Tab-separated table of C-alpha atoms in Angstrom:
chain	number	residue	atom	x	y	z
A	327	MET	CA	234.097	-30.434	-78.892
A	328	HIS	CA	231.927	-29.193	-81.765
A	329	ASP	CA	232.009	-25.535	-82.375
A	330	VAL	CA	228.751	-23.658	-82.606
A	331	ILE	CA	228.877	-23.436	-86.389
A	332	ASP	CA	227.878	-27.125	-86.522
A	333	ILE	CA	224.484	-26.340	-85.024
A	334	THR	CA	221.683	-26.028	-87.557
A	335	VAL	CA	218.165	-24.873	-86.867
A	336	ALA	CA	215.293	-25.781	-89.238
A	337	PRO	CA	211.811	-24.329	-88.637
A	338	LEU	CA	209.089	-26.987	-88.381
A	339	SER	CA	205.987	-24.890	-88.787
A	340	PRO	CA	204.966	-21.239	-89.419
A	341	ALA	CA	203.517	-21.145	-85.823
A	342	CYS	CA	206.491	-22.277	-83.776
A	343	GLY	CA	208.875	-25.155	-83.424
A	344	ALA	CA	212.263	-25.929	-84.968
A	345	GLU	CA	214.540	-28.897	-85.251
A	346	VAL	CA	218.101	-28.459	-83.960
A	347	SER	CA	220.789	-30.729	-85.289
A	348	GLY	CA	224.542	-30.974	-84.980
A	349	VAL	CA	224.615	-31.322	-81.211
A	350	ASP	CA	225.113	-34.375	-79.037
A	351	LEU	CA	223.231	-33.857	-75.766
A	352	THR	CA	225.065	-36.710	-74.013
A	353	ARG	CA	228.187	-34.455	-73.923
A	354	PRO	CA	228.753	-31.283	-71.951
A	355	LEU	CA	228.079	-28.215	-74.132
A	356	SER	CA	230.193	-25.131	-74.617
A	357	GLU	CA	228.930	-21.686	-73.711
A	358	THR	CA	228.767	-20.904	-77.421
A	359	GLN	CA	226.592	-23.918	-78.045
A	360	VAL	CA	224.243	-23.074	-75.191
A	361	ARG	CA	223.983	-19.485	-76.366
A	362	ALA	CA	223.078	-20.655	-79.910
A	363	ILE	CA	220.381	-22.943	-78.536
A	364	LYS	CA	218.988	-20.175	-76.349
A	365	GLU	CA	218.857	-17.869	-79.361
A	366	ALA	CA	216.984	-20.474	-81.394
A	367	TRP	CA	214.656	-21.069	-78.463
A	368	GLY	CA	213.856	-17.367	-78.143
A	369	LYS	CA	212.869	-17.369	-81.757
A	370	HIS	CA	211.008	-20.727	-82.108
A	371	LEU	CA	209.578	-21.366	-78.633
A	372	VAL	CA	209.761	-25.172	-79.038
A	373	LEU	CA	212.968	-27.005	-79.991
A	374	VAL	CA	213.247	-30.633	-81.217
A	375	PHE	CA	216.405	-32.704	-81.033
A	376	ARG	CA	216.015	-36.111	-82.805
A	377	GLY	CA	217.815	-39.366	-82.334
A	378	GLN	CA	219.179	-38.688	-78.899
A	379	LYS	CA	220.158	-41.402	-76.460
A	380	LEU	CA	219.869	-39.652	-73.211
A	381	SER	CA	220.339	-41.039	-69.634
A	382	GLN	CA	218.479	-39.254	-66.834
A	383	ASP	CA	221.737	-37.530	-65.891
A	384	ASP	CA	222.302	-36.351	-69.418
A	385	GLN	CA	218.838	-34.874	-69.480
A	386	LEU	CA	219.302	-33.106	-66.172
A	387	ARG	CA	222.716	-31.795	-67.015
A	388	PHE	CA	221.448	-30.294	-70.253
A	389	ALA	CA	218.356	-28.713	-68.575
A	390	SER	CA	220.563	-27.147	-65.954
A	391	TYR	CA	222.313	-24.994	-68.491
A	392	PHE	CA	219.044	-22.944	-68.680
A	393	GLY	CA	218.429	-22.434	-64.919
A	394	ASP	CA	217.628	-24.155	-61.651
A	395	LEU	CA	216.104	-27.583	-62.082
A	396	GLY	CA	212.404	-27.662	-61.044
A	397	SER	CA	211.199	-30.090	-58.422
A	398	ARG	CA	208.243	-32.397	-59.119
A	399	LYS	CA	205.125	-30.939	-57.694
A	400	LYS	CA	203.430	-33.257	-55.231
A	401	ALA	CA	199.711	-33.605	-55.229
A	402	PRO	CA	197.835	-32.673	-52.041
A	403	GLU	CA	196.935	-35.644	-49.921
A	404	ALA	CA	193.375	-35.753	-51.085
A	405	LEU	CA	194.429	-36.095	-54.786
A	406	ARG	CA	197.557	-38.044	-54.121
A	407	ASN	CA	196.412	-41.473	-55.262
A	408	ARG	CA	196.066	-40.179	-58.756
A	409	THR	CA	199.546	-38.804	-59.311
A	410	GLU	CA	202.485	-40.360	-57.494
A	411	GLY	CA	204.048	-43.151	-59.572
A	412	LEU	CA	206.014	-46.172	-58.490
A	413	ALA	CA	209.118	-45.416	-60.510
A	414	GLN	CA	209.324	-41.681	-59.671
A	415	ASP	CA	212.627	-41.854	-57.810
A	416	HIS	CA	214.192	-38.459	-58.465
A	417	GLU	CA	212.588	-35.252	-57.255
A	418	LYS	CA	213.640	-33.396	-60.440
A	419	VAL	CA	212.093	-35.920	-62.819
A	420	LEU	CA	208.552	-36.774	-63.711
A	421	LEU	CA	207.659	-39.844	-65.716
A	422	VAL	CA	204.788	-39.229	-68.000
A	423	SER	CA	203.470	-42.778	-68.621
A	424	ASN	CA	200.474	-45.006	-68.826
A	425	ILE	CA	202.502	-48.146	-67.868
A	426	LYS	CA	201.388	-50.009	-64.761
A	427	VAL	CA	203.165	-52.689	-62.746
A	428	ASP	CA	200.702	-54.967	-60.935
A	429	GLY	CA	198.024	-52.435	-61.572
A	430	VAL	CA	199.952	-49.484	-60.064
A	431	PRO	CA	201.144	-46.637	-62.408
A	432	ILE	CA	204.846	-46.085	-62.652
A	433	GLY	CA	204.385	-42.418	-63.511
A	434	ALA	CA	201.723	-39.774	-63.940
A	435	PHE	CA	199.413	-38.147	-66.420
A	436	GLY	CA	199.910	-41.010	-68.799
A	437	GLU	CA	196.540	-41.824	-70.378
A	438	GLY	CA	194.553	-40.563	-73.290
A	439	GLU	CA	193.931	-37.060	-74.505
A	440	PHE	CA	195.253	-34.057	-72.507
A	441	TRP	CA	193.689	-30.645	-73.079
A	442	PHE	CA	195.777	-27.501	-73.677
A	443	HIS	CA	197.527	-26.471	-70.539
A	444	ILE	CA	200.562	-24.603	-69.076
A	445	ASP	CA	202.900	-26.666	-66.907
A	446	SER	CA	202.309	-25.620	-63.284
A	447	GLY	CA	200.417	-22.526	-64.357
A	448	TYR	CA	198.469	-23.001	-61.134
A	449	SER	CA	201.541	-22.287	-58.925
A	450	PRO	CA	202.860	-18.808	-57.940
A	451	LYS	CA	206.067	-19.415	-59.996
A	452	PRO	CA	205.138	-21.539	-63.056
A	453	TYR	CA	208.011	-23.491	-64.601
A	454	LYS	CA	210.013	-21.411	-67.135
A	455	TYR	CA	210.919	-24.454	-69.273
A	456	THR	CA	209.913	-28.048	-69.812
A	457	PHE	CA	212.113	-30.796	-71.294
A	458	LEU	CA	210.608	-34.096	-72.478
A	459	TYR	CA	212.379	-37.126	-73.808
A	460	ALA	CA	210.668	-40.098	-75.505
A	461	LEU	CA	211.555	-43.635	-74.145
A	462	GLU	CA	208.569	-45.695	-75.327
A	463	LEU	CA	205.874	-44.689	-77.774
A	464	PRO	CA	202.527	-46.060	-79.053
A	465	SER	CA	202.198	-46.940	-82.740
A	466	THR	CA	200.043	-43.947	-83.346
A	467	GLY	CA	198.722	-40.866	-81.539
A	468	GLY	CA	200.056	-39.196	-78.405
A	469	ASN	CA	201.228	-36.226	-80.498
A	470	THR	CA	202.040	-32.984	-78.615
A	471	MET	CA	200.560	-29.813	-79.925
A	472	PHE	CA	202.055	-26.421	-79.011
A	473	SER	CA	200.365	-23.104	-79.535
A	474	ASN	CA	202.303	-19.791	-79.876
A	475	MET	CA	200.808	-17.478	-77.278
A	476	TYR	CA	202.568	-14.383	-78.667
A	477	LYS	CA	200.474	-14.847	-81.765
A	478	ALA	CA	197.388	-15.538	-79.665
A	479	TYR	CA	197.941	-12.253	-77.797
A	480	GLU	CA	198.239	-10.361	-81.081
A	481	ALA	CA	195.013	-11.906	-82.191
A	482	VAL	CA	192.915	-10.688	-79.181
A	483	PRO	CA	190.680	-7.897	-80.362
A	484	GLN	CA	191.850	-4.495	-79.281
A	485	ALA	CA	188.712	-3.683	-77.369
A	486	LEU	CA	189.020	-6.883	-75.363
A	487	LYS	CA	192.690	-6.184	-74.614
A	488	GLU	CA	191.633	-2.828	-73.135
A	489	ARG	CA	188.984	-4.473	-71.129
A	490	LEU	CA	191.327	-7.084	-69.699
A	491	LYS	CA	194.128	-4.752	-68.908
A	492	GLY	CA	195.244	-5.272	-65.298
A	493	ARG	CA	192.980	-8.352	-64.858
A	494	LYS	CA	194.040	-11.598	-63.356
A	495	ALA	CA	192.748	-15.083	-64.001
A	496	LEU	CA	192.578	-18.020	-61.577
A	497	HIS	CA	194.407	-21.205	-62.554
A	498	ILE	CA	193.424	-24.405	-60.700
A	499	HIS	CA	195.008	-27.866	-60.855
A	500	GLU	CA	192.623	-30.743	-60.107
A	501	TYR	CA	194.868	-33.431	-61.693
A	502	ASN	CA	192.436	-33.925	-64.561
A	503	ARG	CA	193.561	-34.195	-68.208
A	504	ALA	CA	190.406	-33.455	-70.200
A	505	ARG	CA	187.938	-31.711	-67.907
A	506	GLN	CA	188.025	-28.051	-66.854
A	507	ALA	CA	188.900	-27.353	-63.263
A	508	ASN	CA	186.066	-26.132	-61.095
A	509	HIS	CA	186.512	-22.990	-59.056
A	510	LEU	CA	183.094	-23.096	-57.368
A	511	GLY	CA	183.152	-24.314	-53.781
A	512	ASP	CA	186.161	-24.639	-51.547
A	513	ILE	CA	189.479	-24.670	-53.437
A	514	SER	CA	191.727	-24.143	-50.434
A	515	GLY	CA	192.964	-27.752	-50.509
A	516	ILE	CA	193.634	-27.674	-54.289
A	517	PRO	CA	196.685	-25.941	-55.924
A	518	HIS	CA	195.650	-22.635	-57.390
A	519	HIS	CA	197.017	-19.181	-58.246
A	520	ALA	CA	195.971	-16.083	-60.054
A	521	HIS	CA	198.164	-14.624	-62.815
A	522	PRO	CA	197.682	-11.673	-65.161
A	523	VAL	CA	195.671	-12.657	-68.246
A	524	PHE	CA	198.447	-11.067	-70.356
A	525	ILE	CA	202.015	-11.340	-69.229
A	526	THR	CA	205.183	-9.714	-70.454
A	527	HIS	CA	207.754	-12.410	-71.154
A	528	PRO	CA	210.616	-11.641	-68.760
A	529	ASP	CA	213.384	-12.455	-71.311
A	530	THR	CA	211.942	-11.337	-74.646
A	531	GLY	CA	209.720	-8.454	-73.490
A	532	GLY	CA	206.968	-9.758	-75.752
A	533	LYS	CA	203.349	-9.930	-74.597
A	534	THR	CA	201.662	-13.261	-74.339
A	535	LEU	CA	198.205	-14.599	-73.570
A	536	PHE	CA	198.490	-16.585	-70.318
A	537	VAL	CA	195.294	-18.734	-70.060
A	538	ASP	CA	194.556	-22.277	-70.965
A	539	ARG	CA	191.319	-24.369	-71.244
A	540	LEU	CA	192.335	-27.033	-68.706
A	541	MET	CA	193.196	-24.897	-65.679
A	542	THR	CA	192.218	-21.261	-66.156
A	543	THR	CA	188.776	-21.072	-64.579
A	544	ARG	CA	187.739	-17.447	-64.095
A	545	ILE	CA	188.684	-13.822	-64.573
A	546	GLU	CA	188.794	-11.996	-61.275
A	547	GLY	CA	186.439	-9.104	-60.782
A	548	MET	CA	183.805	-10.118	-63.360
A	549	SER	CA	180.516	-11.896	-63.170
A	550	GLU	CA	180.524	-15.640	-63.699
A	551	ALA	CA	178.712	-15.285	-67.062
A	552	GLU	CA	180.984	-12.524	-68.362
A	553	SER	CA	184.109	-14.312	-67.177
A	554	SER	CA	183.056	-17.568	-68.835
A	555	ALA	CA	182.117	-15.969	-72.154
A	556	ILE	CA	185.477	-14.109	-72.354
A	557	LEU	CA	187.586	-17.086	-71.353
A	558	GLU	CA	185.846	-19.207	-73.984
A	559	GLN	CA	186.816	-16.560	-76.606
A	560	LEU	CA	190.401	-16.560	-75.264
A	561	TYR	CA	190.682	-20.368	-75.325
A	562	ASP	CA	189.453	-20.381	-78.950
A	563	ILE	CA	192.053	-17.777	-79.991
A	564	GLY	CA	194.800	-19.680	-78.198
A	565	GLU	CA	193.870	-22.919	-79.960
A	566	ARG	CA	193.687	-21.559	-83.558
A	567	ARG	CA	195.157	-24.078	-85.892
A	568	GLU	CA	197.448	-21.488	-87.520
A	569	PHE	CA	199.156	-20.882	-84.146
A	570	ILE	CA	199.805	-24.619	-83.543
A	571	PHE	CA	202.762	-26.783	-84.234
A	572	GLU	CA	201.913	-30.507	-83.830
A	573	HIS	CA	204.863	-32.755	-82.952
A	574	VAL	CA	204.630	-36.412	-84.027
A	575	TRP	CA	207.009	-38.258	-81.693
A	576	GLN	CA	209.793	-40.583	-82.738
A	577	LEU	CA	211.840	-42.608	-80.323
A	578	GLY	CA	214.888	-40.642	-79.057
A	579	ASP	CA	213.132	-37.316	-79.609
A	580	PHE	CA	213.994	-34.662	-77.071
A	581	LEU	CA	211.700	-31.586	-76.841
A	582	MET	CA	212.208	-28.442	-74.928
A	583	TRP	CA	209.652	-25.592	-74.698
A	584	ASP	CA	209.206	-22.187	-73.118
A	585	ASN	CA	206.209	-22.595	-70.847
A	586	ARG	CA	205.571	-18.777	-70.558
A	587	CYS	CA	204.720	-18.263	-74.258
A	588	THR	CA	203.235	-21.652	-75.242
A	589	ILE	CA	200.338	-23.898	-74.222
A	590	HIS	CA	200.431	-27.570	-75.105
A	591	ALA	CA	198.096	-30.501	-75.403
A	592	ARG	CA	198.308	-34.214	-76.224
A	593	THR	CA	196.243	-36.132	-78.735
A	594	ASP	CA	194.707	-39.525	-77.806
A	595	PHE	CA	196.390	-42.813	-78.362
A	596	PRO	CA	195.540	-46.610	-78.034
A	597	LYS	CA	195.007	-47.353	-74.360
A	598	GLU	CA	196.527	-50.817	-74.546
A	599	GLU	CA	199.850	-49.492	-75.951
A	600	ARG	CA	202.698	-48.317	-73.797
A	601	ARG	CA	203.980	-44.740	-73.629
A	602	LEU	CA	206.830	-43.448	-71.526
A	603	LEU	CA	208.390	-40.016	-71.589
A	604	ARG	CA	210.780	-38.453	-69.046
A	605	ARG	CA	210.228	-34.906	-68.080
A	606	CYS	CA	212.285	-32.324	-66.203
A	607	THR	CA	211.787	-28.549	-65.788
A	608	VAL	CA	213.465	-25.301	-64.884
A	609	GLU	CA	212.083	-23.238	-62.018
A	610	GLY	CA	210.218	-20.047	-62.817
A	611	GLU	CA	209.507	-16.709	-61.234
A	612	PRO	CA	206.423	-14.682	-60.534
A	613	LEU	CA	204.789	-13.271	-63.755
A	614	PHE	CA	203.707	-9.744	-64.371
A	615	GLU	CA	201.664	-7.874	-66.985
């Protein structure tokens, strides 16, 4: 087995992201290797492993080094037709794909642009980590952009930080990809949860901005107008170009990111071309300011 000294970590952008090489994810890893990967992850937030040939079992084994595997969230009955895919046969795996068989999607969330979001930010315990592996890719587009929310938190003006201290924001999941969720009206049948606007990362102790354009819909205890204006300002800070690493996928790429200190988005790609990625996650915990 490789010793840890073989692992190299090369930063991919000033914002976040690093490429890890010298590790074969099809083989069980030593504690030393896992520790080295964790250390790099804490520093770079998003890790990229290239040229991997991973089975579903390989992917799940690797992810399980970092915590309990997350279960795929099921859509409520009313939204169900939009999300469950034909080929989703493992409760710990989500296929992100636009591929259809006889007109029926094999996976979920597969088409077009996807606004910045936090995976399962709408649930009481958002996933800690997400792992994504590229199986089929379009000729162009479908890039994944990651924004460093530690940097975003630092960039929030001090007066606004004071004003938002102790405030929570409501996250709603309507199973859209490029339209903000709507909190007006009855949301009881739609997945939703309020989290602090600023959270302390449970492992690093760093403060991060925990809002995203797709699912964060209002700041509690504020008027509609005030909440909207402030959220717009926070989205803009979180999406500043200098905080973003944009990953251009290659076949065999395996990505892992920390969902508590990054938001991510997908760029558009040609509708008629196939795209298939396999996702798994690690369960999270309640988040606190």
